[in-house]
mmCIF file of C-alpha atoms and ligand atoms in Angstrom:
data_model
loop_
_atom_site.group_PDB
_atom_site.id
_atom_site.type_symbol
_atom_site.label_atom_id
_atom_site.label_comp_id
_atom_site.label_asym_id
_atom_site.label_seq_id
_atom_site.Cartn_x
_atom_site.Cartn_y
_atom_site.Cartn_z
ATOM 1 C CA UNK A 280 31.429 7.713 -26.222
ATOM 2 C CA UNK A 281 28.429 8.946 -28.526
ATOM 3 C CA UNK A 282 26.391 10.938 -25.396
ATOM 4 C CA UNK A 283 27.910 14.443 -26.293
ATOM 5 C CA UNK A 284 27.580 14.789 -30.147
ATOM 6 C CA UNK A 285 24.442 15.643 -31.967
ATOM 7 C CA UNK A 286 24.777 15.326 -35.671
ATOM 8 C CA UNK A 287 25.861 12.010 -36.328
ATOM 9 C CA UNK A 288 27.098 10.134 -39.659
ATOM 10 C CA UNK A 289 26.873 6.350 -39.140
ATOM 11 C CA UNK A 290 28.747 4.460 -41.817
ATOM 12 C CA UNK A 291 28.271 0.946 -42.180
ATOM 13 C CA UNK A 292 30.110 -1.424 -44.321
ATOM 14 C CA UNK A 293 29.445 -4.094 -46.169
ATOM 15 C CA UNK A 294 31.211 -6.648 -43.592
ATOM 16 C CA UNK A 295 28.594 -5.441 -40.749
ATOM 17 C CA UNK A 296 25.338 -5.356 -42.802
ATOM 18 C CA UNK A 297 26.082 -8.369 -45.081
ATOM 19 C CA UNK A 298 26.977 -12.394 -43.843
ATOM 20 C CA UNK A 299 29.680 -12.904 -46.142
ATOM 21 C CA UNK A 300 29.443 -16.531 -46.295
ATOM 22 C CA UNK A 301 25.901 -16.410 -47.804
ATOM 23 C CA UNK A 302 25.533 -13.039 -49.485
ATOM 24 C CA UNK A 303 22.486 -11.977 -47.424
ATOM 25 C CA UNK A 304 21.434 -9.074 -45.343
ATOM 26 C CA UNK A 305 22.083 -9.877 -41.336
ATOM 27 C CA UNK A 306 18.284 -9.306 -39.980
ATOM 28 C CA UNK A 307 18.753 -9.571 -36.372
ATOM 29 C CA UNK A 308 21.860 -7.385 -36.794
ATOM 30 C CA UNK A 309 20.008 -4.643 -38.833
ATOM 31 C CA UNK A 310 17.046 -4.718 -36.418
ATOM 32 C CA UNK A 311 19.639 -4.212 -33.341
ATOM 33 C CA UNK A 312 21.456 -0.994 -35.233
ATOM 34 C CA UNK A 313 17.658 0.383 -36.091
ATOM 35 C CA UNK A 314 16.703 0.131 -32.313
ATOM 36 C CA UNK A 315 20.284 1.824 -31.266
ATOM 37 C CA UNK A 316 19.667 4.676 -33.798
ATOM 38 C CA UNK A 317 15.428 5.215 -32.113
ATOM 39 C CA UNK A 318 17.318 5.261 -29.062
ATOM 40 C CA UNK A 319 19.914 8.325 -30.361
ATOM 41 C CA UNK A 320 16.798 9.890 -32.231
ATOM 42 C CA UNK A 321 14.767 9.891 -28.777
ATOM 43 C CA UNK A 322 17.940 11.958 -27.579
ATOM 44 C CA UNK A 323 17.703 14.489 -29.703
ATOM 45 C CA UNK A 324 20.399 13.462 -31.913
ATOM 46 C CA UNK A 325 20.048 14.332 -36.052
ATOM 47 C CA UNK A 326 21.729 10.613 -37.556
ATOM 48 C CA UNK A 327 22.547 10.367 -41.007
ATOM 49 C CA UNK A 328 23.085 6.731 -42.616
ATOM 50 C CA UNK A 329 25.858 5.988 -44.988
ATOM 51 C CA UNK A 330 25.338 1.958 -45.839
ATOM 52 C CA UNK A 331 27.659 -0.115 -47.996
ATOM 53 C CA UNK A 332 26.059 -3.251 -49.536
ATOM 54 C CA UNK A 333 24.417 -2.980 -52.926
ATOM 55 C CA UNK A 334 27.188 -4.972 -54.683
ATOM 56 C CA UNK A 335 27.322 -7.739 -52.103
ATOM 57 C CA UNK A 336 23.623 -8.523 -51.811
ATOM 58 C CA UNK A 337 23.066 -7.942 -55.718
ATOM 59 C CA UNK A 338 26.452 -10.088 -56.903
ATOM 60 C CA UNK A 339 24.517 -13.431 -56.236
ATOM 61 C CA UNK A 340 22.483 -12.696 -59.444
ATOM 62 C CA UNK A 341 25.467 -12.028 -61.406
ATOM 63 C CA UNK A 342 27.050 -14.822 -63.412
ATOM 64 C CA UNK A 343 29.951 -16.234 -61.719
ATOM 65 C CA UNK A 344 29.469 -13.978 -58.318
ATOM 66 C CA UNK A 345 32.559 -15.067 -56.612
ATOM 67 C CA UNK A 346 34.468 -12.670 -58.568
ATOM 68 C CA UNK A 347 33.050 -9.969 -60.530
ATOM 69 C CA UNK A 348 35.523 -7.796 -61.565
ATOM 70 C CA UNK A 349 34.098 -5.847 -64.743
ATOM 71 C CA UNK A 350 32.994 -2.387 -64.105
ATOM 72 C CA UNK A 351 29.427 -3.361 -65.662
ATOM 73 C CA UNK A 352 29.030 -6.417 -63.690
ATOM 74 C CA UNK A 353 29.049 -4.260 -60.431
ATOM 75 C CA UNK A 354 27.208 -1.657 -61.350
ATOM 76 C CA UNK A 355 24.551 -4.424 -62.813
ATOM 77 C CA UNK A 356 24.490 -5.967 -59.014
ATOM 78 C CA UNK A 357 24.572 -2.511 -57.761
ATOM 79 C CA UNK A 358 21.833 -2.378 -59.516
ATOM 80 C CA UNK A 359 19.860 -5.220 -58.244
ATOM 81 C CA UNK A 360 21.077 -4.722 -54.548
ATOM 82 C CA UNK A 361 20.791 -1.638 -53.647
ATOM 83 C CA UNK A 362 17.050 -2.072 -54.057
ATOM 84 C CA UNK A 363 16.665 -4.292 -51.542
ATOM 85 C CA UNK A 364 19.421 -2.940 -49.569
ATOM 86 C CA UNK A 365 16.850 0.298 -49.305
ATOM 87 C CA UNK A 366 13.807 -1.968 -48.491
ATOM 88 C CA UNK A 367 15.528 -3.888 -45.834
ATOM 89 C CA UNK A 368 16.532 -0.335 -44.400
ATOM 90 C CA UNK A 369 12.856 0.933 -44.432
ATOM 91 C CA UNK A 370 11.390 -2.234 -43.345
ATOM 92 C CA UNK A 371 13.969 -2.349 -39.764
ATOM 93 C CA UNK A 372 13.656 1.335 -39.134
ATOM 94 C CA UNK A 373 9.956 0.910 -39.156
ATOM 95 C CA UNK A 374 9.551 -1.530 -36.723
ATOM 96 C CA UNK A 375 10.952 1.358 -34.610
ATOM 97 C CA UNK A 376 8.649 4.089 -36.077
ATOM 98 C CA UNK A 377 11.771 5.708 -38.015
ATOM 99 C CA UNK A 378 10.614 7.323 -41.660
ATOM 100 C CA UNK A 379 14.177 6.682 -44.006
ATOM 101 C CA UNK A 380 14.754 8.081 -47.618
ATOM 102 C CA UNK A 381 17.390 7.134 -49.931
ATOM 103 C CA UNK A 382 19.919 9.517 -51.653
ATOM 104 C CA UNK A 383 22.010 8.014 -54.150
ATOM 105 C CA UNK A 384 25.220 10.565 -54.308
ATOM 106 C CA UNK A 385 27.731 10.648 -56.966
ATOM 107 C CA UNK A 386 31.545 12.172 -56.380
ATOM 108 C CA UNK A 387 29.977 15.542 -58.050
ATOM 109 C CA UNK A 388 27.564 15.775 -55.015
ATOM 110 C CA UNK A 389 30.340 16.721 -52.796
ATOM 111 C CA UNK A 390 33.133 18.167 -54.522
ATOM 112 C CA UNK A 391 30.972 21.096 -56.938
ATOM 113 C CA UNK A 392 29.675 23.344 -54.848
ATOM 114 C CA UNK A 393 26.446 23.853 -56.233
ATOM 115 C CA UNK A 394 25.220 20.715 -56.296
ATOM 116 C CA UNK A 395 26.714 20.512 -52.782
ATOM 117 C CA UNK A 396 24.621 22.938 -51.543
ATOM 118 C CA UNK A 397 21.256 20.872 -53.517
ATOM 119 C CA UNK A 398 22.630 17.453 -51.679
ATOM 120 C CA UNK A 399 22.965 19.348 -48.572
ATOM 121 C CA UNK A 400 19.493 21.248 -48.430
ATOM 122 C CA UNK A 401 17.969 17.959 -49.197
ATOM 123 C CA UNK A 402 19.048 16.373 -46.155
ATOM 124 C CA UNK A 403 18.508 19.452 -43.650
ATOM 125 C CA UNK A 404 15.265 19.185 -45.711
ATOM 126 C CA UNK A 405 14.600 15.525 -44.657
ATOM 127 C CA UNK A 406 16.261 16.344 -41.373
ATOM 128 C CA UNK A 407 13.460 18.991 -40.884
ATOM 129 C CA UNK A 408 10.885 16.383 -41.018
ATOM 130 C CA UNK A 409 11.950 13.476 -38.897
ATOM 131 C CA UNK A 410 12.938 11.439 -42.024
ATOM 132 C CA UNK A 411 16.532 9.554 -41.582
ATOM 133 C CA UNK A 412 18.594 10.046 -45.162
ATOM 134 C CA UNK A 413 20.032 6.286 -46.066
ATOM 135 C CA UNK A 414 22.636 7.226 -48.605
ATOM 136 C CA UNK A 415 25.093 5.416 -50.911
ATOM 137 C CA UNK A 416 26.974 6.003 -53.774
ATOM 138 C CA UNK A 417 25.431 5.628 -56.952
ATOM 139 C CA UNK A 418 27.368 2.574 -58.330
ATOM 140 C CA UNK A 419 25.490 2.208 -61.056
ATOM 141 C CA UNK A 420 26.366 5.556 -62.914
ATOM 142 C CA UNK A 421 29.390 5.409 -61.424
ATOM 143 C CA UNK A 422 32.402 4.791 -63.533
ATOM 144 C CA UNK A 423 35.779 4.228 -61.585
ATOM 145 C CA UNK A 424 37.375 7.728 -62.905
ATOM 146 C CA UNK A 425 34.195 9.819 -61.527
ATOM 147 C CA UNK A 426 33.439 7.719 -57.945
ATOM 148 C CA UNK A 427 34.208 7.515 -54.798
ATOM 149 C CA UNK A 428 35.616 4.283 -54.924
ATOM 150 C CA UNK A 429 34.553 3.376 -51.213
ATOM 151 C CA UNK A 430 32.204 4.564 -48.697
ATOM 152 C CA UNK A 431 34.576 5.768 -45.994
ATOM 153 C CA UNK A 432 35.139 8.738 -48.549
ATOM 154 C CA UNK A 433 31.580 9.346 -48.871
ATOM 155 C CA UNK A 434 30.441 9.314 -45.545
ATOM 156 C CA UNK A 435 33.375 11.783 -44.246
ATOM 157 C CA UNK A 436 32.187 14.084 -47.511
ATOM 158 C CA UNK A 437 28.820 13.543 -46.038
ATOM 159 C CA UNK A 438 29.613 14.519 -42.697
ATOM 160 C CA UNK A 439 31.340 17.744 -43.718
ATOM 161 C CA UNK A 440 28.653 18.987 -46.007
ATOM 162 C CA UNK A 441 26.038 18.880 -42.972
ATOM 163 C CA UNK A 442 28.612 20.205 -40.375
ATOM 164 C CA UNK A 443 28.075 17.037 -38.448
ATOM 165 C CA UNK A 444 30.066 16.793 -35.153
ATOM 166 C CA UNK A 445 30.862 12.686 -35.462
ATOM 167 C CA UNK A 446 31.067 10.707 -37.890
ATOM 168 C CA UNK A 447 31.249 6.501 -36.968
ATOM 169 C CA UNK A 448 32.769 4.041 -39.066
ATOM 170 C CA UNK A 449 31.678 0.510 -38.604
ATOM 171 C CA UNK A 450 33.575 -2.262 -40.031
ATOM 172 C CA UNK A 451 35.031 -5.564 -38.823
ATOM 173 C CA UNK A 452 37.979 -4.136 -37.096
ATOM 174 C CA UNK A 453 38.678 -2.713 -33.224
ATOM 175 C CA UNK A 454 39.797 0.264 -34.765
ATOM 176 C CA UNK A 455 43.706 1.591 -35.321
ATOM 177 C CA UNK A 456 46.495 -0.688 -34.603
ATOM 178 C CA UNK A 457 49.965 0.168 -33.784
ATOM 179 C CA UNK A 458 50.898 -3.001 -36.952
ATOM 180 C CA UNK A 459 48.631 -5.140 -38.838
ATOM 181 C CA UNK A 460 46.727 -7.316 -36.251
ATOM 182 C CA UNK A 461 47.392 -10.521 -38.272
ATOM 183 C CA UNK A 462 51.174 -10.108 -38.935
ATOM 184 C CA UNK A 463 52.372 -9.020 -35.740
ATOM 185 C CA UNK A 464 51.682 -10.264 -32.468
ATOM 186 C CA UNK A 465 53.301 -7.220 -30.443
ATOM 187 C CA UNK A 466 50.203 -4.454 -31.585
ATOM 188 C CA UNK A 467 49.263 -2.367 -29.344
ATOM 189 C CA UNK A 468 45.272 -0.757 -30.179
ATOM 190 C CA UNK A 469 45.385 3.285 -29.958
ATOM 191 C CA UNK A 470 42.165 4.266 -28.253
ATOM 192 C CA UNK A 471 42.442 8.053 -28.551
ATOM 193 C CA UNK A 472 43.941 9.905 -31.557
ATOM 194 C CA UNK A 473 44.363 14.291 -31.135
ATOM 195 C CA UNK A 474 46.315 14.450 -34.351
ATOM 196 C CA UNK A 475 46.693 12.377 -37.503
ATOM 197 C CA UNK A 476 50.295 12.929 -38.310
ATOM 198 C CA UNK A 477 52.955 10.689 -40.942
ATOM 199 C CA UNK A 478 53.611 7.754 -37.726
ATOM 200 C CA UNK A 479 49.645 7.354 -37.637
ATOM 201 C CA UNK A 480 48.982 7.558 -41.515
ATOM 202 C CA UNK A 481 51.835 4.314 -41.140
ATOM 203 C CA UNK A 482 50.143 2.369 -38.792
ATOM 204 C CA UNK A 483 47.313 2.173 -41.371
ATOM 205 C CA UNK A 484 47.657 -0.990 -43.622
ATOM 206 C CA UNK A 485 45.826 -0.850 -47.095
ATOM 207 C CA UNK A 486 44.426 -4.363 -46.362
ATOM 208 C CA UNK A 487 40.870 -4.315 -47.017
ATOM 209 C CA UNK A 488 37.713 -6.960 -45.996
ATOM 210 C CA UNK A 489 36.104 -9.455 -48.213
ATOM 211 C CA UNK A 490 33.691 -7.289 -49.375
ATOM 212 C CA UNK A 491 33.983 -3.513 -48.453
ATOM 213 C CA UNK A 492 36.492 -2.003 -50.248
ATOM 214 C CA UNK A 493 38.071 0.865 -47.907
ATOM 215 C CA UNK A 494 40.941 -0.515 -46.091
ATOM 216 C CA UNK A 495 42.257 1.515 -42.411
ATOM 217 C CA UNK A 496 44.630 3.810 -44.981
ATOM 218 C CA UNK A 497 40.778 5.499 -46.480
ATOM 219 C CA UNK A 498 39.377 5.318 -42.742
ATOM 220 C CA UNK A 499 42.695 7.391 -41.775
ATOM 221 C CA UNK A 500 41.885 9.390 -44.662
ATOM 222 C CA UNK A 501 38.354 10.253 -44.133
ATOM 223 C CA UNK A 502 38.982 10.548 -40.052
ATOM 224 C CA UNK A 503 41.896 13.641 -41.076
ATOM 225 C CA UNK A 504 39.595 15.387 -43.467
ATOM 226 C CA UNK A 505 36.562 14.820 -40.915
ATOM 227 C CA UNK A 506 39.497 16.181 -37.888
ATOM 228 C CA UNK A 507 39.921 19.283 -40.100
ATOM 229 C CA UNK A 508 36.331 20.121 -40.666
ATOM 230 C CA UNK A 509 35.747 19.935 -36.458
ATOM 231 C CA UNK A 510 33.834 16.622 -36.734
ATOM 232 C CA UNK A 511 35.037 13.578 -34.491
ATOM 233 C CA UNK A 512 35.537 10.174 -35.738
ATOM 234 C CA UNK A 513 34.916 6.922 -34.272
ATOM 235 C CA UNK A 514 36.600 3.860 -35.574
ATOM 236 C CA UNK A 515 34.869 0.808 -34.286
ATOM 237 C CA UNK A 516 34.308 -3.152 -34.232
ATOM 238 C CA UNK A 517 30.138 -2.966 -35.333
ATOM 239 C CA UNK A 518 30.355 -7.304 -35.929
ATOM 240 C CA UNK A 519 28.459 -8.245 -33.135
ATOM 241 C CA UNK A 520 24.423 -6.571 -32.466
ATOM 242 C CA UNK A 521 23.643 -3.637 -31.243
ATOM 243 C CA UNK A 522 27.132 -1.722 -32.630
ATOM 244 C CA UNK A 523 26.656 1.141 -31.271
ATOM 245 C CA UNK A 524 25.831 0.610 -28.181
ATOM 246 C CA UNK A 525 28.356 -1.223 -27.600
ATOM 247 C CA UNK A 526 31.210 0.670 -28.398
ATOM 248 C CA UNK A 527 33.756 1.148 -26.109
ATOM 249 C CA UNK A 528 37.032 2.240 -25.904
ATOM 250 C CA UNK A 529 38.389 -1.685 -26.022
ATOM 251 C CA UNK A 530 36.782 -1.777 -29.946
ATOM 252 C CA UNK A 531 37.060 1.362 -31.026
ATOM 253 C CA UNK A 532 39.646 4.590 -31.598
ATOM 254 C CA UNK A 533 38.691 7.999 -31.131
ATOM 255 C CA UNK A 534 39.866 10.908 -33.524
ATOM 256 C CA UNK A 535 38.843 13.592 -31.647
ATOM 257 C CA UNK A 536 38.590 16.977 -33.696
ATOM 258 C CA UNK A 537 39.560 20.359 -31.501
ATOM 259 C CA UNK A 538 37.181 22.814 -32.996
ATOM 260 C CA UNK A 539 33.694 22.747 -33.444
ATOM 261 C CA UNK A 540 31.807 22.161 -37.396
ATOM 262 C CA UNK A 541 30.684 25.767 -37.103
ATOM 263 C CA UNK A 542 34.057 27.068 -36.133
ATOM 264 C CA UNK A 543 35.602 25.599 -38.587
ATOM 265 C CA UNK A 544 33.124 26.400 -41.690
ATOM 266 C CA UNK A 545 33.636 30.018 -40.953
ATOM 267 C CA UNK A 546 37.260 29.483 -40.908
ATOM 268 C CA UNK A 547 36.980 27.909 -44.053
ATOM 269 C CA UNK A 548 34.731 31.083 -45.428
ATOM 270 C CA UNK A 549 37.140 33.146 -43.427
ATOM 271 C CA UNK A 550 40.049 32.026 -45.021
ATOM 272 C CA UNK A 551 39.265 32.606 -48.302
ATOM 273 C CA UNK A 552 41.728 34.442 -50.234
ATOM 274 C CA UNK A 553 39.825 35.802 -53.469
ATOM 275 C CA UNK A 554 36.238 36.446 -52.764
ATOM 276 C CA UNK A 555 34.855 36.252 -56.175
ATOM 277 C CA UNK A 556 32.650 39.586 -55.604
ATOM 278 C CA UNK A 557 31.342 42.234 -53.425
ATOM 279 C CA UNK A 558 27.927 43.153 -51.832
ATOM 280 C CA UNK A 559 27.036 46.534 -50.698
ATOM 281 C CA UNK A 560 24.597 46.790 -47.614
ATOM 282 C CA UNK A 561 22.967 49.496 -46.059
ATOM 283 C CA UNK A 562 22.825 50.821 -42.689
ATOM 284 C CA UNK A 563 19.829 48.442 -41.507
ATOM 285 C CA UNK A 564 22.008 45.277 -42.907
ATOM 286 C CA UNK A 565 24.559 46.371 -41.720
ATOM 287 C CA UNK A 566 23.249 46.793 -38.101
ATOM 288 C CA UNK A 567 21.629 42.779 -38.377
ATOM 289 C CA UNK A 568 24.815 41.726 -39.668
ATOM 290 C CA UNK A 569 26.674 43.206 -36.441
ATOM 291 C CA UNK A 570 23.847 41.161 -34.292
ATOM 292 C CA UNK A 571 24.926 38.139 -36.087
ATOM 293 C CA UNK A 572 21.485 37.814 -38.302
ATOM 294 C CA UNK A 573 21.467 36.904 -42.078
ATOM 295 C CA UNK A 574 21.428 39.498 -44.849
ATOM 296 C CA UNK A 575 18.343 39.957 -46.591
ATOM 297 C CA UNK A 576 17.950 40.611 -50.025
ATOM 298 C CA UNK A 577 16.237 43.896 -49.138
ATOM 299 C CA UNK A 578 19.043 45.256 -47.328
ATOM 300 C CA UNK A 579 21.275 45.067 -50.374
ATOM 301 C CA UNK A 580 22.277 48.131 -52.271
ATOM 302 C CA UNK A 581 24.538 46.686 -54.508
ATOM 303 C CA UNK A 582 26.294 44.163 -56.109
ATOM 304 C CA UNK A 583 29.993 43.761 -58.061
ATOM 305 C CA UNK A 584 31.683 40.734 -59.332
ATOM 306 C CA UNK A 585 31.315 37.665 -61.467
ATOM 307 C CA UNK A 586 29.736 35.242 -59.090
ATOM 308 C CA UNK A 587 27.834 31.627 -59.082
ATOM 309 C CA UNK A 588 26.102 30.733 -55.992
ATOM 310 C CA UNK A 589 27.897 29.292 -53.279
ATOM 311 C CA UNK A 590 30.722 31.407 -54.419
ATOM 312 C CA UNK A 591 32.805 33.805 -50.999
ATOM 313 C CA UNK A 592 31.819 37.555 -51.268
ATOM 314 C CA UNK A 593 33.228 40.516 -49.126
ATOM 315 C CA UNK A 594 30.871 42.547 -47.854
ATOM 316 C CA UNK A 595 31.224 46.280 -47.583
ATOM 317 C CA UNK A 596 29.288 48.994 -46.038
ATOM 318 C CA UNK A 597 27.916 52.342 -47.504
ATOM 319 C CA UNK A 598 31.264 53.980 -46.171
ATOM 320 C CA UNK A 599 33.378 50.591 -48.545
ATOM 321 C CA UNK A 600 34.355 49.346 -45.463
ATOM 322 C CA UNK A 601 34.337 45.870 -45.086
ATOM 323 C CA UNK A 602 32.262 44.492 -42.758
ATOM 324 C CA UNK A 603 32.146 40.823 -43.214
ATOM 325 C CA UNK A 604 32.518 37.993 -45.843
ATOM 326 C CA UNK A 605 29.827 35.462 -46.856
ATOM 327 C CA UNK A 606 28.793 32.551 -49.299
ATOM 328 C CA UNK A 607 25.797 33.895 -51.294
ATOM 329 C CA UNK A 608 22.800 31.635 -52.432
ATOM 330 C CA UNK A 609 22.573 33.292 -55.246
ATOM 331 C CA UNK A 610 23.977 33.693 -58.687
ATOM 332 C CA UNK A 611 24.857 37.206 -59.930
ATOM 333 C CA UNK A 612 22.036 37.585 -62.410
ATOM 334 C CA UNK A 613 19.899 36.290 -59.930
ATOM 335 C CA UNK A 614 21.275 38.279 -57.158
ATOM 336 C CA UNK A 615 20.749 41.481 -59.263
ATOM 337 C CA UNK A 616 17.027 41.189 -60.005
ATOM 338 C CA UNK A 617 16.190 40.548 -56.122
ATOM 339 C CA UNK A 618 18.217 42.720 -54.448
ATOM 340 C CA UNK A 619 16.871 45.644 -52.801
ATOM 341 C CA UNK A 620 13.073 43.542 -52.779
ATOM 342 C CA UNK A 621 11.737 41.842 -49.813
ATOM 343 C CA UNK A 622 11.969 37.597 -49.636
ATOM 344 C CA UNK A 623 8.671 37.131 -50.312
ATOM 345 C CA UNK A 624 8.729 38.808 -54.068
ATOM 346 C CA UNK A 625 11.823 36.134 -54.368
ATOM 347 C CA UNK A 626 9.337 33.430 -56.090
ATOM 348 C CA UNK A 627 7.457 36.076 -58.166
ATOM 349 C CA UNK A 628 10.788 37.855 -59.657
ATOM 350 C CA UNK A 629 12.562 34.559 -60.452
ATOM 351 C CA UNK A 630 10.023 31.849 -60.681
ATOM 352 C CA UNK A 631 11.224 29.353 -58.158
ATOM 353 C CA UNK A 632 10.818 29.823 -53.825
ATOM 354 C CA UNK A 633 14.638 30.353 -53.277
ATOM 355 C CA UNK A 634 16.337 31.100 -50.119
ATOM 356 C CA UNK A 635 14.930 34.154 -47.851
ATOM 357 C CA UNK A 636 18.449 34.781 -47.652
ATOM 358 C CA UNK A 637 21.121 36.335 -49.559
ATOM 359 C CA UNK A 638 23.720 35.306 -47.454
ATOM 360 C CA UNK A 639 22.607 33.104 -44.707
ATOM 361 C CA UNK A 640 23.985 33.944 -40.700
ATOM 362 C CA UNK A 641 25.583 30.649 -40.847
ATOM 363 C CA UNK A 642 27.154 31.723 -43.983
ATOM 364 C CA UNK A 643 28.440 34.536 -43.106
ATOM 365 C CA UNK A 644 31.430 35.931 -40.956
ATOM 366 C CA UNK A 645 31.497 39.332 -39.624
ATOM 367 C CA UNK A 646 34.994 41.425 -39.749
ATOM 368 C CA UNK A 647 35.874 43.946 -37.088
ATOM 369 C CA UNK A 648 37.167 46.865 -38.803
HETATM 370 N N1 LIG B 931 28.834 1.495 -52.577
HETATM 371 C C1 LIG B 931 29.273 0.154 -52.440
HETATM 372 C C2 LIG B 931 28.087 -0.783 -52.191
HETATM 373 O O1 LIG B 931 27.059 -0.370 -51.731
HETATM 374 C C3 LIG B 931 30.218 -0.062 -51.286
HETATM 375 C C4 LIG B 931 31.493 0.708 -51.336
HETATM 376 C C5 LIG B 931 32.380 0.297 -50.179
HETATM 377 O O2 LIG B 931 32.661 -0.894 -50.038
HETATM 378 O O3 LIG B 931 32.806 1.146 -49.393
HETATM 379 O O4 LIG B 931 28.195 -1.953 -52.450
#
């Protein structure tokens, strides 16, 4: 079910990675996942880690652990677990010659674009070198107004920031029933979903496990936005070792998205109602643009607008016609000092190496006038 995606999001929660009856990691079971993932990274796949578990390994050394409920309690065995929740990673993923790094993300990560773009540049950057990104949320800044709240959210934020084309979800269930499993003995499993609409969202129950806290309703919720970004979700039983090869469609449901990531980022740029400025290129830009390169700063004759970086800009030609419509890297006093240079003078006029481009090709979406 995995063979024909490339850019893959595993998230694993706390039910897989932790025994719940003694608080501690599950070796043999982390080992297993480590040696699926060198097998998906000797097919050329990129894999991204989302893991659950800092509270439940680091609750033990809090008080009365059965039950902490205070905010401060779990972000103190946050804290203390997600420590050794990176160290176990790094330690199993090594035994299979896999580098890891750990990015602790808070809700801002994903949902202001600037620091977006930071969180997402930092994992292409990792990408780049062969190093697997580990990421959680960072419990122990985060307060319940300003998180996530579970890591089904995160990962499926995660996966749309780096235009991955699945996203897995491992928990302790075979994926979407037609009725709670426990309750109701006539449940049928869906393998394959096409589109999430109101009779799926019910078949969802809220329930969650002992220690995760996303429930099949969030899992719904993070497979639709993941559907409407063009990456596919998988749903699956990851209990018993070696998860992920062994899903199938007898543990698992499918959500499978009908556009591609790309296609549906420059739909998103392309739909954009109010670009926020406009950039004037000349005939050379405007040439590379129609052969689907980036813009340069150097082909830029002009800019108009109030604009941060990451901000939609139309851009127009040396006739005003528009041409195309991009996301710029830039922020409008920034822009205006390096426009009209070449890339290389970009760390001398500003003081930092920024981006070659002004508006990236993947960025950008041409418009046949
Ligand atoms: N970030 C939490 C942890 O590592 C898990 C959140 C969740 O259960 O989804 O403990």
């Amino acid at each position: 079910m995995i063979n024909n995606y490339k850019k893959i999001v595993i998230k694993i929660g706390s039910s897989s990675i932790i025994d719940d009856q003694t608080g501690r990691i599950r070796t043999a079971w982390l080992n297993s996942i480590c040696k699926n993932i060198s097998l998906l990274i000797k097919e050329n796949k990129k894999i991204v880690i989302v893991s659950s578990g800092a509270i439940a390994l680091g609750r033990k050394h809090i008080g009365n652990n059965k039950n902490i409920r205070k905010l401060e309690d779990k972000q103190a065995a946050a804290a203390i677990g997600q420590i050794e929740l990176a160290y176990y990673w790094q330690q199993s993923l090594k035994k299979y010659k896999i580098k890891c790094a750990q990015l602790l993300l808070t809700l801002d990560d994903s949902e202001i674009r600037r620091r977006y773009l930071n969180a997402r540049k930092t994992i292409y950057s990792l990408q780049k070198n062969k190093i697997i990104p580990v990421i959680n949320e960072n419990d122990t800044v985060a307060t319940e107004e300003i998180r996530y709240g579970d890591n089904d959210r995160l990962a499926a934020r995660v996966a749309q920031m780096i235009d991955a084309d699945l996203l897995i979800m491992l928990s302790d269930v075979d994926g979407l029933y037609t009725k709670r499993p426990q309750k109701n003995n006539k449940v049928k499993k869906i393998s394959n979903v096409k589109k999430i609409n109101p009779s799926i969202e019910k078949m969802a129950s809220s329930k969650s496990s002992k220690f995760g806290s996303g429930g099949m309703a969030t899992k719904i919720w993070a497979a639709k936005i993941c559907m409407n970004s063009g990456c596919s979700t998988i749903i699956a039983n990851g209990k018993k070792n070696n998860p992920l090869q062994n899903i199938d469609s007898s543990n698992s449901t499918l959500f499978q998205a009908s556009t591609s990531p790309g296609n549906s980022r420059k739909k998103w740029i392309l739909n954009h109602l109010h670009p926020s400025g406009i950039i004037v290129v000349d005939n050379g830009a405007e040439k590379a643009i129609l052969q689907n390169k980036s813009l340069l700063p150097s082909g830029v004759t002009d800019i108009k607008g109030n604009f941060a970086r990451g901000d939609i800009l139309s851009i127009v030609n040396e006739k005003n016609s528009k041409i195309g419509i991009g996301v710029i890297a830039y922020d409008f006093s920034e822009a205006k000092k390096i426009i009209g240079k070449k890339s290389k003078e970009i760390k001398i006029i500003l003081g930092y190496e920024g981006r070659d481009e002004i508006i990236h090709k993947d960025d950008l979406v041409k418009i046949n006038s």
